[in-house]
Amino acid sequence: MDQVQSEVAAVAAINDKTRTQHPSSLTSMDSIIAEAAAYGNDENQSLDAQAQKALECPCVAELRNGACGVHFTEAFLCFLKSTAEEKVTPIN
């Protein structure tokens, strides 16, 4: 498993734990991700440019500037650039 995959797995584990402990935070995090993705959505730009624009969204500024900012940024870029059909981990 490379570094990016490890970081994505770590973010997924944190998200799973957060969902279990705070079900209402699931909606909040999903909303933030959707807002940031929409912020960067421009069909005339490359996927890389759209992803970078999404990271400029004020809605993720606190996450990018926090203690795990670098890891969040890398995992979020990986998520945005993913071509996988299903991007959400089902809640068990």
JSON list of C-alpha atoms in Angstrom, two decimals:
[
{"chain": "A", "resi": 1, "resn": "MET", "atom": "CA", "xyz": [0.00, 0.00, 0.00]},
{"chain": "A", "resi": 2, "resn": "ASP", "atom": "CA", "xyz": [1.54, 3.35, -0.99]},
{"chain": "A", "resi": 3, "resn": "GLN", "atom": "CA", "xyz": [1.48, 6.55, 1.07]},
{"chain": "A", "resi": 4, "resn": "VAL", "atom": "CA", "xyz": [-1.63, 8.04, -0.56]},
{"chain": "A", "resi": 5, "resn": "GLN", "atom": "CA", "xyz": [-3.58, 4.80, -0.13]},
{"chain": "A", "resi": 6, "resn": "SER", "atom": "CA", "xyz": [-2.47, 4.66, 3.51]},
{"chain": "A", "resi": 7, "resn": "GLU", "atom": "CA", "xyz": [-3.63, 8.22, 4.08]},
{"chain": "A", "resi": 8, "resn": "VAL", "atom": "CA", "xyz": [-6.97, 7.58, 2.37]},
{"chain": "A", "resi": 9, "resn": "ALA", "atom": "CA", "xyz": [-7.43, 4.47, 4.53]},
{"chain": "A", "resi": 10, "resn": "ALA", "atom": "CA", "xyz": [-6.62, 6.52, 7.64]},
{"chain": "A", "resi": 11, "resn": "VAL", "atom": "CA", "xyz": [-9.17, 9.19, 6.68]},
{"chain": "A", "resi": 12, "resn": "ALA", "atom": "CA", "xyz": [-11.77, 6.49, 5.99]},
{"chain": "A", "resi": 13, "resn": "ALA", "atom": "CA", "xyz": [-11.13, 4.92, 9.40]},
{"chain": "A", "resi": 14, "resn": "ILE", "atom": "CA", "xyz": [-11.51, 8.30, 11.10]},
{"chain": "A", "resi": 15, "resn": "ASN", "atom": "CA", "xyz": [-14.72, 8.95, 9.16]},
{"chain": "A", "resi": 16, "resn": "ASP", "atom": "CA", "xyz": [-16.10, 5.54, 10.15]},
{"chain": "A", "resi": 17, "resn": "LYS", "atom": "CA", "xyz": [-15.30, 6.22, 13.81]},
{"chain": "A", "resi": 18, "resn": "THR", "atom": "CA", "xyz": [-16.85, 9.69, 13.59]},
{"chain": "A", "resi": 19, "resn": "ARG", "atom": "CA", "xyz": [-20.01, 8.30, 11.99]},
{"chain": "A", "resi": 20, "resn": "THR", "atom": "CA", "xyz": [-20.34, 5.76, 14.79]},
{"chain": "A", "resi": 21, "resn": "GLN", "atom": "CA", "xyz": [-19.79, 8.31, 17.55]},
{"chain": "A", "resi": 22, "resn": "HIS", "atom": "CA", "xyz": [-21.58, 11.29, 15.99]},
{"chain": "A", "resi": 23, "resn": "PRO", "atom": "CA", "xyz": [-24.15, 10.29, 13.35]},
{"chain": "A", "resi": 24, "resn": "SER", "atom": "CA", "xyz": [-25.13, 13.93, 12.74]},
{"chain": "A", "resi": 25, "resn": "SER", "atom": "CA", "xyz": [-21.54, 14.76, 11.72]},
{"chain": "A", "resi": 26, "resn": "LEU", "atom": "CA", "xyz": [-21.93, 12.46, 8.72]},
{"chain": "A", "resi": 27, "resn": "THR", "atom": "CA", "xyz": [-24.34, 14.90, 7.14]},
{"chain": "A", "resi": 28, "resn": "SER", "atom": "CA", "xyz": [-22.06, 17.81, 7.95]},
{"chain": "A", "resi": 29, "resn": "MET", "atom": "CA", "xyz": [-18.97, 16.19, 6.42]},
{"chain": "A", "resi": 30, "resn": "ASP", "atom": "CA", "xyz": [-20.91, 15.03, 3.37]},
{"chain": "A", "resi": 31, "resn": "SER", "atom": "CA", "xyz": [-22.25, 18.56, 2.96]},
{"chain": "A", "resi": 32, "resn": "ILE", "atom": "CA", "xyz": [-18.77, 20.07, 3.19]},
{"chain": "A", "resi": 33, "resn": "ILE", "atom": "CA", "xyz": [-17.37, 17.64, 0.64]},
{"chain": "A", "resi": 34, "resn": "ALA", "atom": "CA", "xyz": [-20.28, 18.25, -1.73]},
{"chain": "A", "resi": 35, "resn": "GLU", "atom": "CA", "xyz": [-19.93, 22.02, -1.35]},
{"chain": "A", "resi": 36, "resn": "ALA", "atom": "CA", "xyz": [-16.19, 21.94, -2.03]},
{"chain": "A", "resi": 37, "resn": "ALA", "atom": "CA", "xyz": [-16.63, 19.67, -5.06]},
{"chain": "A", "resi": 38, "resn": "ALA", "atom": "CA", "xyz": [-19.33, 21.98, -6.44]},
{"chain": "A", "resi": 39, "resn": "TYR", "atom": "CA", "xyz": [-17.08, 25.00, -5.80]},
{"chain": "A", "resi": 40, "resn": "GLY", "atom": "CA", "xyz": [-14.45, 23.49, -8.09]},
{"chain": "A", "resi": 41, "resn": "ASN", "atom": "CA", "xyz": [-16.85, 22.13, -10.70]},
{"chain": "A", "resi": 42, "resn": "ASP", "atom": "CA", "xyz": [-16.05, 23.74, -14.06]},
{"chain": "A", "resi": 43, "resn": "GLU", "atom": "CA", "xyz": [-16.41, 21.57, -17.15]},
{"chain": "A", "resi": 44, "resn": "ASN", "atom": "CA", "xyz": [-13.94, 23.77, -19.05]},
{"chain": "A", "resi": 45, "resn": "GLN", "atom": "CA", "xyz": [-11.08, 23.00, -16.64]},
{"chain": "A", "resi": 46, "resn": "SER", "atom": "CA", "xyz": [-8.96, 19.89, -16.27]},
{"chain": "A", "resi": 47, "resn": "LEU", "atom": "CA", "xyz": [-9.63, 17.51, -13.40]},
{"chain": "A", "resi": 48, "resn": "ASP", "atom": "CA", "xyz": [-6.46, 18.75, -11.66]},
{"chain": "A", "resi": 49, "resn": "ALA", "atom": "CA", "xyz": [-7.59, 22.38, -11.96]},
{"chain": "A", "resi": 50, "resn": "GLN", "atom": "CA", "xyz": [-11.06, 21.49, -10.66]},
{"chain": "A", "resi": 51, "resn": "ALA", "atom": "CA", "xyz": [-9.55, 19.64, -7.69]},
{"chain": "A", "resi": 52, "resn": "GLN", "atom": "CA", "xyz": [-7.26, 22.57, -6.84]},
{"chain": "A", "resi": 53, "resn": "LYS", "atom": "CA", "xyz": [-10.22, 24.96, -7.10]},
{"chain": "A", "resi": 54, "resn": "ALA", "atom": "CA", "xyz": [-12.24, 22.73, -4.74]},
{"chain": "A", "resi": 55, "resn": "LEU", "atom": "CA", "xyz": [-9.41, 23.00, -2.20]},
{"chain": "A", "resi": 56, "resn": "GLU", "atom": "CA", "xyz": [-9.77, 26.80, -2.34]},
{"chain": "A", "resi": 57, "resn": "CYS", "atom": "CA", "xyz": [-13.35, 26.57, -1.07]},
{"chain": "A", "resi": 58, "resn": "PRO", "atom": "CA", "xyz": [-13.69, 28.39, 2.26]},
{"chain": "A", "resi": 59, "resn": "CYS", "atom": "CA", "xyz": [-15.72, 25.42, 3.52]},
{"chain": "A", "resi": 60, "resn": "VAL", "atom": "CA", "xyz": [-12.57, 23.27, 3.79]},
{"chain": "A", "resi": 61, "resn": "ALA", "atom": "CA", "xyz": [-10.16, 26.00, 4.91]},
{"chain": "A", "resi": 62, "resn": "GLU", "atom": "CA", "xyz": [-10.30, 24.92, 8.56]},
{"chain": "A", "resi": 63, "resn": "LEU", "atom": "CA", "xyz": [-9.62, 21.29, 7.62]},
{"chain": "A", "resi": 64, "resn": "ARG", "atom": "CA", "xyz": [-6.69, 22.27, 5.39]},
{"chain": "A", "resi": 65, "resn": "ASN", "atom": "CA", "xyz": [-5.16, 24.50, 8.06]},
{"chain": "A", "resi": 66, "resn": "GLY", "atom": "CA", "xyz": [-5.59, 22.05, 10.95]},
{"chain": "A", "resi": 67, "resn": "ALA", "atom": "CA", "xyz": [-3.10, 19.63, 12.42]},
{"chain": "A", "resi": 68, "resn": "CYS", "atom": "CA", "xyz": [-3.86, 17.06, 9.70]},
{"chain": "A", "resi": 69, "resn": "GLY", "atom": "CA", "xyz": [-4.04, 19.61, 6.89]},
{"chain": "A", "resi": 70, "resn": "VAL", "atom": "CA", "xyz": [-1.48, 17.98, 4.62]},
{"chain": "A", "resi": 71, "resn": "HIS", "atom": "CA", "xyz": [-3.07, 14.56, 5.05]},
{"chain": "A", "resi": 72, "resn": "PHE", "atom": "CA", "xyz": [-6.56, 15.98, 4.49]},
{"chain": "A", "resi": 73, "resn": "THR", "atom": "CA", "xyz": [-5.43, 17.77, 1.33]},
{"chain": "A", "resi": 74, "resn": "GLU", "atom": "CA", "xyz": [-3.81, 14.64, -0.13]},
{"chain": "A", "resi": 75, "resn": "ALA", "atom": "CA", "xyz": [-6.77, 12.42, 0.74]},
{"chain": "A", "resi": 76, "resn": "PHE", "atom": "CA", "xyz": [-9.30, 14.97, -0.55]},
{"chain": "A", "resi": 77, "resn": "LEU", "atom": "CA", "xyz": [-7.43, 15.33, -3.85]},
{"chain": "A", "resi": 78, "resn": "CYS", "atom": "CA", "xyz": [-7.35, 11.55, -4.17]},
{"chain": "A", "resi": 79, "resn": "PHE", "atom": "CA", "xyz": [-11.09, 11.42, -3.51]},
{"chain": "A", "resi": 80, "resn": "LEU", "atom": "CA", "xyz": [-11.87, 14.14, -6.05]},
{"chain": "A", "resi": 81, "resn": "LYS", "atom": "CA", "xyz": [-9.70, 12.57, -8.75]},
{"chain": "A", "resi": 82, "resn": "SER", "atom": "CA", "xyz": [-11.01, 9.06, -8.17]},
{"chain": "A", "resi": 83, "resn": "THR", "atom": "CA", "xyz": [-12.70, 7.43, -11.11]},
{"chain": "A", "resi": 84, "resn": "ALA", "atom": "CA", "xyz": [-14.34, 4.79, -8.95]},
{"chain": "A", "resi": 85, "resn": "GLU", "atom": "CA", "xyz": [-18.11, 4.60, -9.34]},
{"chain": "A", "resi": 86, "resn": "GLU", "atom": "CA", "xyz": [-18.81, 4.35, -5.60]},
{"chain": "A", "resi": 87, "resn": "LYS", "atom": "CA", "xyz": [-17.00, 6.84, -3.35]},
{"chain": "A", "resi": 88, "resn": "VAL", "atom": "CA", "xyz": [-18.95, 6.48, -0.11]},
{"chain": "A", "resi": 89, "resn": "THR", "atom": "CA", "xyz": [-18.25, 3.78, 2.45]},
{"chain": "A", "resi": 90, "resn": "PRO", "atom": "CA", "xyz": [-21.55, 2.21, 3.52]},
{"chain": "A", "resi": 91, "resn": "ILE", "atom": "CA", "xyz": [-22.45, 2.60, 7.17]},
{"chain": "A", "resi": 92, "resn": "ASN", "atom": "CA", "xyz": [-22.60, -0.77, 8.89]}
]
